[in-house]
XYZ file of C-alpha atoms in Angstrom:
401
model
C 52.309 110.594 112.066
C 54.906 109.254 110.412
C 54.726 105.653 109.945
C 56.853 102.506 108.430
C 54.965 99.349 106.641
C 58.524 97.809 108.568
C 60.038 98.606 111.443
C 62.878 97.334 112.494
C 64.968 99.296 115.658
C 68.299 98.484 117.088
C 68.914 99.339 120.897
C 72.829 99.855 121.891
C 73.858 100.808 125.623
C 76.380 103.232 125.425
C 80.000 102.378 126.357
C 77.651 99.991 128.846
C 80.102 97.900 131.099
C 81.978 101.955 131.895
C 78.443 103.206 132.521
C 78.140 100.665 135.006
C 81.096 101.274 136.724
C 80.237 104.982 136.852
C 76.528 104.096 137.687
C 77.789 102.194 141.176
C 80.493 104.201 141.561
C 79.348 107.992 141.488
C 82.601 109.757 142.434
C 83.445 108.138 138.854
C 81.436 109.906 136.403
C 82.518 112.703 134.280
C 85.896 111.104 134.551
C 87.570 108.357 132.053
C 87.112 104.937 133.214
C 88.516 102.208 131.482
C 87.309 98.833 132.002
C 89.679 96.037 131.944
C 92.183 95.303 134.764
C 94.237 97.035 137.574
C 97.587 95.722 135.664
C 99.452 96.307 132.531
C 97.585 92.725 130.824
C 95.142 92.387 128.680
C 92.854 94.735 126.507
C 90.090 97.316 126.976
C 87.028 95.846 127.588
C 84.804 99.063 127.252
C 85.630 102.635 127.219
C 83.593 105.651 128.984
C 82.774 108.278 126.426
C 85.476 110.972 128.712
C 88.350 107.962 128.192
C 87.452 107.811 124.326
C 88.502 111.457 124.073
C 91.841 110.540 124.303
C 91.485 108.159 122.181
C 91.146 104.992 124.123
C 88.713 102.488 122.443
C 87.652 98.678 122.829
C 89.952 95.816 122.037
C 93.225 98.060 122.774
C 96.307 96.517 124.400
C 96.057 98.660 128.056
C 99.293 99.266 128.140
C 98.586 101.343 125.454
C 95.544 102.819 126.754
C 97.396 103.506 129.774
C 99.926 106.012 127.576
C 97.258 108.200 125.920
C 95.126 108.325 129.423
C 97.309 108.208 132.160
C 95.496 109.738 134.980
C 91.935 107.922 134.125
C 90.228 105.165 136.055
C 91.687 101.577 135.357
C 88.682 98.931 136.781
C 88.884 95.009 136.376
C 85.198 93.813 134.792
C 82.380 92.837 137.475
C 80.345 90.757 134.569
C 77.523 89.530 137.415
C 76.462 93.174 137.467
C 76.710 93.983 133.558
C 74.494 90.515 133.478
C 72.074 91.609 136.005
C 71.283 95.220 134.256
C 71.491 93.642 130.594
C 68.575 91.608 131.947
C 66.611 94.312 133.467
C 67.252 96.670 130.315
C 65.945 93.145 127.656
C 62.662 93.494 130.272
C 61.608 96.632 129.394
C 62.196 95.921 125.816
C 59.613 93.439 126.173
C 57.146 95.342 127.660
C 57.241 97.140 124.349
C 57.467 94.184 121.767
C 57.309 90.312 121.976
C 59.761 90.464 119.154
C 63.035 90.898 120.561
C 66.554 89.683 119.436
C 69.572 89.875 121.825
C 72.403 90.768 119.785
C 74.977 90.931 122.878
C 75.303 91.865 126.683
C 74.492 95.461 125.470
C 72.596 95.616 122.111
C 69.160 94.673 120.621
C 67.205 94.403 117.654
C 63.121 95.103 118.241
C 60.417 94.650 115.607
C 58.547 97.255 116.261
C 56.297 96.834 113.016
C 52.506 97.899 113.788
C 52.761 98.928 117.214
C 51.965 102.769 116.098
C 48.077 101.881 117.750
C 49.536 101.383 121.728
C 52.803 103.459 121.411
C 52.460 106.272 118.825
C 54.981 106.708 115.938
C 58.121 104.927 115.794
C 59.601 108.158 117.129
C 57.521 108.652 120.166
C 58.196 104.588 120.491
C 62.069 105.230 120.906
C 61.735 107.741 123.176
C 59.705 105.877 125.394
C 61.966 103.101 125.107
C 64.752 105.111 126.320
C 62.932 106.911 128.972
C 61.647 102.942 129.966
C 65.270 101.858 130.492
C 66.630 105.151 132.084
C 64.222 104.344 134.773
C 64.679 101.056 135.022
C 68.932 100.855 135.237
C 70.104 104.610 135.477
C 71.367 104.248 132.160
C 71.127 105.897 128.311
C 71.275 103.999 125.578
C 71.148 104.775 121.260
C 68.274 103.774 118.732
C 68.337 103.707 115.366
C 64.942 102.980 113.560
C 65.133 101.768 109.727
C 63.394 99.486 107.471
C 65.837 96.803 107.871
C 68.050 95.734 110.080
C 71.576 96.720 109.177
C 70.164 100.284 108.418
C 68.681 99.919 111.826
C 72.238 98.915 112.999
C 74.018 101.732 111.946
C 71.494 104.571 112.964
C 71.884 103.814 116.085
C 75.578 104.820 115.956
C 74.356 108.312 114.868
C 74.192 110.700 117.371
C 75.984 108.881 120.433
C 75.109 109.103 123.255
C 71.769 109.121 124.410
C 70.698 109.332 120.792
C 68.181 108.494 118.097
C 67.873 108.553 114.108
C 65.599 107.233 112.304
C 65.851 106.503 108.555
C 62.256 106.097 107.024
C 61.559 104.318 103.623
C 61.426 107.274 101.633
C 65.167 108.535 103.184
C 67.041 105.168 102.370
C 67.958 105.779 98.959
C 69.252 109.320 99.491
C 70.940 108.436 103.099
C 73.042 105.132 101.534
C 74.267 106.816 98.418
C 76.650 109.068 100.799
C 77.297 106.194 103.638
C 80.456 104.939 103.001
C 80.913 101.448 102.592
C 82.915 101.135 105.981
C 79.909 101.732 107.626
C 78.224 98.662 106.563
C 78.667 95.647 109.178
C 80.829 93.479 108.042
C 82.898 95.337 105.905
C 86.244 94.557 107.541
C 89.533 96.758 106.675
C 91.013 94.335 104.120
C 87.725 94.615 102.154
C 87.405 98.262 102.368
C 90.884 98.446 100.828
C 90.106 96.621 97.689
C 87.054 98.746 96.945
C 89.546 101.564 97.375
C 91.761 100.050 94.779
C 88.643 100.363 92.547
C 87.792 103.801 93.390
C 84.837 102.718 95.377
C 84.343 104.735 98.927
C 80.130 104.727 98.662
C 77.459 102.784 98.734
C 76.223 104.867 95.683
C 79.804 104.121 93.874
C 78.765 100.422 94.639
C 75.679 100.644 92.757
C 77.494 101.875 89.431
C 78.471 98.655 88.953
C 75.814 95.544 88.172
C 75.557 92.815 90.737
C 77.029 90.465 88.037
C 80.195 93.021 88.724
C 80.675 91.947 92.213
C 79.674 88.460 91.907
C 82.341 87.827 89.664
C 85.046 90.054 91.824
C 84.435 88.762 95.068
C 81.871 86.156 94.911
C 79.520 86.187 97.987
C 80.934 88.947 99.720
C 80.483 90.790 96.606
C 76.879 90.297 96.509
C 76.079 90.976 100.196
C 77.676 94.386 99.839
C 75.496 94.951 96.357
C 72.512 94.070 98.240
C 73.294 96.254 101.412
C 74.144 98.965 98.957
C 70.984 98.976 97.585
C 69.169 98.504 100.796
C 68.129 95.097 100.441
C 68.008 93.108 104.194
C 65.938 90.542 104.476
C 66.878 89.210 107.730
C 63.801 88.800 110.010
C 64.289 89.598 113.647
C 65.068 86.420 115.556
C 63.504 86.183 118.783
C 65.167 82.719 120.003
C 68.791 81.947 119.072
C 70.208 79.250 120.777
C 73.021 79.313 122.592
C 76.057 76.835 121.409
C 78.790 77.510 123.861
C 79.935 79.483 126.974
C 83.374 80.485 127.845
C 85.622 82.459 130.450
C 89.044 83.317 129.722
C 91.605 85.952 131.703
C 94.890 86.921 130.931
C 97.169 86.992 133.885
C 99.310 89.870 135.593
C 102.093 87.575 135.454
C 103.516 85.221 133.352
C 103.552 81.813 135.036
C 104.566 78.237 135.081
C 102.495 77.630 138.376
C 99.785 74.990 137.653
C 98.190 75.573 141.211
C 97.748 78.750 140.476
C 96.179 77.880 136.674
C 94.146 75.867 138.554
C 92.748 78.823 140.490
C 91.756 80.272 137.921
C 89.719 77.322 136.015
C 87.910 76.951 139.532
C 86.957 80.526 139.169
C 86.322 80.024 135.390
C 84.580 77.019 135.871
C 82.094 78.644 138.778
C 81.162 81.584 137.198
C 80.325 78.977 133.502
C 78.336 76.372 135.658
C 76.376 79.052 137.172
C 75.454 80.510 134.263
C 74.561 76.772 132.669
C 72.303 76.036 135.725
C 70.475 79.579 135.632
C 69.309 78.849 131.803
C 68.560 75.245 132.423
C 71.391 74.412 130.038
C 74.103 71.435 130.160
C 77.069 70.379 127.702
C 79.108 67.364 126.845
C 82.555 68.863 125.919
C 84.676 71.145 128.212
C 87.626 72.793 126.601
C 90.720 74.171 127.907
C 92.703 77.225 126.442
C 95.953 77.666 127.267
C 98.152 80.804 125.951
C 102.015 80.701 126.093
C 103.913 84.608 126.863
C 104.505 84.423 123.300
C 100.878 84.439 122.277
C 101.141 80.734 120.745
C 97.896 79.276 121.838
C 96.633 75.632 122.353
C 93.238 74.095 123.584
C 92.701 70.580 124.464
C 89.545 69.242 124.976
C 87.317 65.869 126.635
C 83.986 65.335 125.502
C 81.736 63.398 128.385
C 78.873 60.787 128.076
C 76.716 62.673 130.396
C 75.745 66.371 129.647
C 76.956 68.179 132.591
C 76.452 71.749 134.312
C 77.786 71.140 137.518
C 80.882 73.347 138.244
C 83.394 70.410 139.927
C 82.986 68.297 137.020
C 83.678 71.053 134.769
C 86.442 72.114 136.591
C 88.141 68.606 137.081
C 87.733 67.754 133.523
C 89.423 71.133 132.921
C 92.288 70.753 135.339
C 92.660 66.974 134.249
C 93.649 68.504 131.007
C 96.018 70.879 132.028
C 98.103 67.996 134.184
C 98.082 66.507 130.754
C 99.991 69.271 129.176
C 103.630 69.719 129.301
C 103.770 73.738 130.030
C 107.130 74.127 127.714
C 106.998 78.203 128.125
C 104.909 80.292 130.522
C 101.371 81.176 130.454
C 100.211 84.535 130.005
C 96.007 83.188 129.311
C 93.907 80.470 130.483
C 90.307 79.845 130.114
C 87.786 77.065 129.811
C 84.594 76.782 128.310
C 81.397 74.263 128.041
C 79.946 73.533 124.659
C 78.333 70.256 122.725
C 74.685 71.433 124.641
C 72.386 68.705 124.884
C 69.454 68.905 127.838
C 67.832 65.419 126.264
C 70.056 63.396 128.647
C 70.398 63.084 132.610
C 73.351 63.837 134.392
C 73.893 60.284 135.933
C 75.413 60.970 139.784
C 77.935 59.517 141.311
C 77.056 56.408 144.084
C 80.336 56.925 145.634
C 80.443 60.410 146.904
C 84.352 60.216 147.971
C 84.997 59.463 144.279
C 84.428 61.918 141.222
C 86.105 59.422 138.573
C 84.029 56.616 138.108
C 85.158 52.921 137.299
C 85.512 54.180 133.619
C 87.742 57.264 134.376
C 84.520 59.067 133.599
C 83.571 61.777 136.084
C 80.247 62.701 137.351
C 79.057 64.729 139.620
C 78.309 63.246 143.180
C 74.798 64.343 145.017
C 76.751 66.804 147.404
C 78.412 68.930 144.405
C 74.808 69.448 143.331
C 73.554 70.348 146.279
C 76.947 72.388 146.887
C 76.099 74.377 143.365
C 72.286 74.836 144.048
C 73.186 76.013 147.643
C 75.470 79.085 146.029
C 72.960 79.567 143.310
C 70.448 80.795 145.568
C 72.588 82.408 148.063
C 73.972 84.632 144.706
C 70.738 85.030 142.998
C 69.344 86.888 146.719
C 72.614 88.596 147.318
C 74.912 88.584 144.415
C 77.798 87.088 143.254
C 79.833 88.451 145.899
C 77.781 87.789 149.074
C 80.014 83.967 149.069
C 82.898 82.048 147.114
C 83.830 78.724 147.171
C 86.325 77.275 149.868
C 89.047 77.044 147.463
C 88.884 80.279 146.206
C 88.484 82.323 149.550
C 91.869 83.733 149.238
C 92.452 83.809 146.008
C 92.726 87.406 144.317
C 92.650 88.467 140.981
C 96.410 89.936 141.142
C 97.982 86.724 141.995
């Protein structure tokens, strides 16, 4: 059996929020689905491996997309679902390891170090893994086992999808003198050109030079990529990172001036934040707007409150308070909101005077009935889903408007 005194894996679901779409919508697979809006706004979200063919990837303007894939599958994002199977997919993790760090919606790091006793070598543990979580969600997803965690990082792009590669301790010398150093996280573009300036494509052509070398050239950066050159990761696997902020954004089909329609869309911003606050027990002080003009020149504004808050009319009032406070001097192609400044020490004080949301100070709080309002939705969601109900104001409100 082959075994590691350190074993660090890293789980990614592959091209995850398209698999979704394919997974509830069956007539979709084998075809290229592109996740990220019916219109011409906005960027890809997430790819499906038949859309990537033509050469449609992440974080790409989808008008663009929509040139080199005309005829594929254009879907606007359902994040409740992608929440609800990321969930399901972190519980079989743990059925496997209490040592479990959620990188994203879609990727984890496991410690998988001594387990070999209840699941066999880190090999047979993968495969179970993935066998675990096919079961569980309908979907595949990519390991990579290594040593460390970067290594760990980047086997698990090997073989995509459905695959696994492991890199033992005796391999990593051998395997990073041929990676190239593009292929370490966190080497952006602009880095990877200077080290082309200097000849330097590898992690082995990194390690012709001393560590003093790359101190001196570029400092801190110049270290980190020494160290990841020569293997050297000592991050530990972090089991409880805690959250600082939560935000939801869109960018519109239309251009617009209309605050009533802004509005709209920090109620539905606003609803989908709180909800998320309330399920993790989590409240914040500050709410922040974002506002983006149709030339892309951005601005936020942002009110910090005395009483942590994670009730969805506050956070939308506050919100909408601050964009009637801003003179819209060009049209808005983005808006979003988000909740950050967490602090659960304190008690949301209520309002006495239901009919009022400002208080004597200017200060809103939430009344009694917007509490019960949010816990009443909560559980009608959390039984049905996110689409079994919508708030009043939002009833006719569609995403195209």
């Amino acid at each position: 059996m082959l075994r590691m005194k350190r074993c660090i894996m890293h789980l990614d679901m592959d091209a995850f929020f398209a698999s979704v779409e394919q997974l509830d919508n069956p007539e979709w697979r084998g075809k290229p689905v592109i996740v990220g809006g019916y219109g011409e706004r906005g960027v890809v979200c997430a790819a499906s491996y038949e859309a990537r063919k033509y050469g449609v990837h992440s974080a790409m303007p989808i008008v663009q997309a929509r040139k080199l894939c005309p005829h594929g599958i254009y879907t606007a994002t359902t994040r409740g679902r992608y929440l609800e199977l990321s969930r399901k997919v972190m519980d079989v993790l743990h059925s496997y390891s209490p040592v479990i760090e959620k990188a994203s919606i879609d990727e984890a790091y496991i410690d998988a170090t001594g387990t070999e006793h209840l699941f066999g070598s880190p090999l047979e543990l993968a495969t179970s893994m993935k066998k675990g979580i096919y079961d569980s969600v309908g979907l595949t997803c990519s390991i990579g086992i290594a040593p460390v965690k970067f290594l760990a990082k980047i086997a698990s792009d090997y073989n995509k999808p459905n695959g696994l590669y492991a890199i033992f301790e005796n391999e990593v010398a051998s395997f990073l003198a041929e990676l190239p150093v593009r292929k370490i996280p966190g080497v952006g573009k602009k880095f990877v050109s200077k080290l082309d300036e200097l000849g330097v494509t590898t992690c082995g052509q990194v390690l012709e030079y001393s560590a003093e070398f790359w101190e001196r050239r570029f400092g801190k950066s110049g270290i980190a990529l020494w160290q990841r050159a020569s293997g050297i990761d000592d991050r530990e696997v972090e089991t409880a990172t805690e959250a600082k902020s939560e935000s939801a954004e869109n960018t519109l089909h239309k251009d617009t001036l209309d605050k009533a329609l802004l509005k709209k869309w920090l109620m539905r911003h606003a609803d989908r934040v709180g909800q998320n606050q309330r399920k993790y027990g989590l409240k914040g002080r500050t709410i922040t707007l974002k506002v983006k003009y149709s030339d892309f020149q951005s601005l936020t504004r942002s009110k910090t409150l005395p009483d942590p808050t994670n009730t969805t009319d506050v956070i939308y009032q506050v919100a909408a308070d601050l964009l009637d406070a801003i003179d819209l001097v060009k049209p808005v192609r983005l808006i979003g909101l988000g909740l950050s400044n967490y602090d659960n020490s304190g008690v949301e004080q209520l309002n006495m005077l239901d009919h009022m949301q400002h208080g004597c100070s200017g200060v809103i709080r939430a009344t009694e009935q917007q509490r019960r309002l949010d816990k009443a939705l909560d559980a009608v969601r959390n039984k049905f889903g996110n689409k079994a109900i919508c708030r009043g104001s939002l009833f006719k409100f569609k995403e195209d408007d």
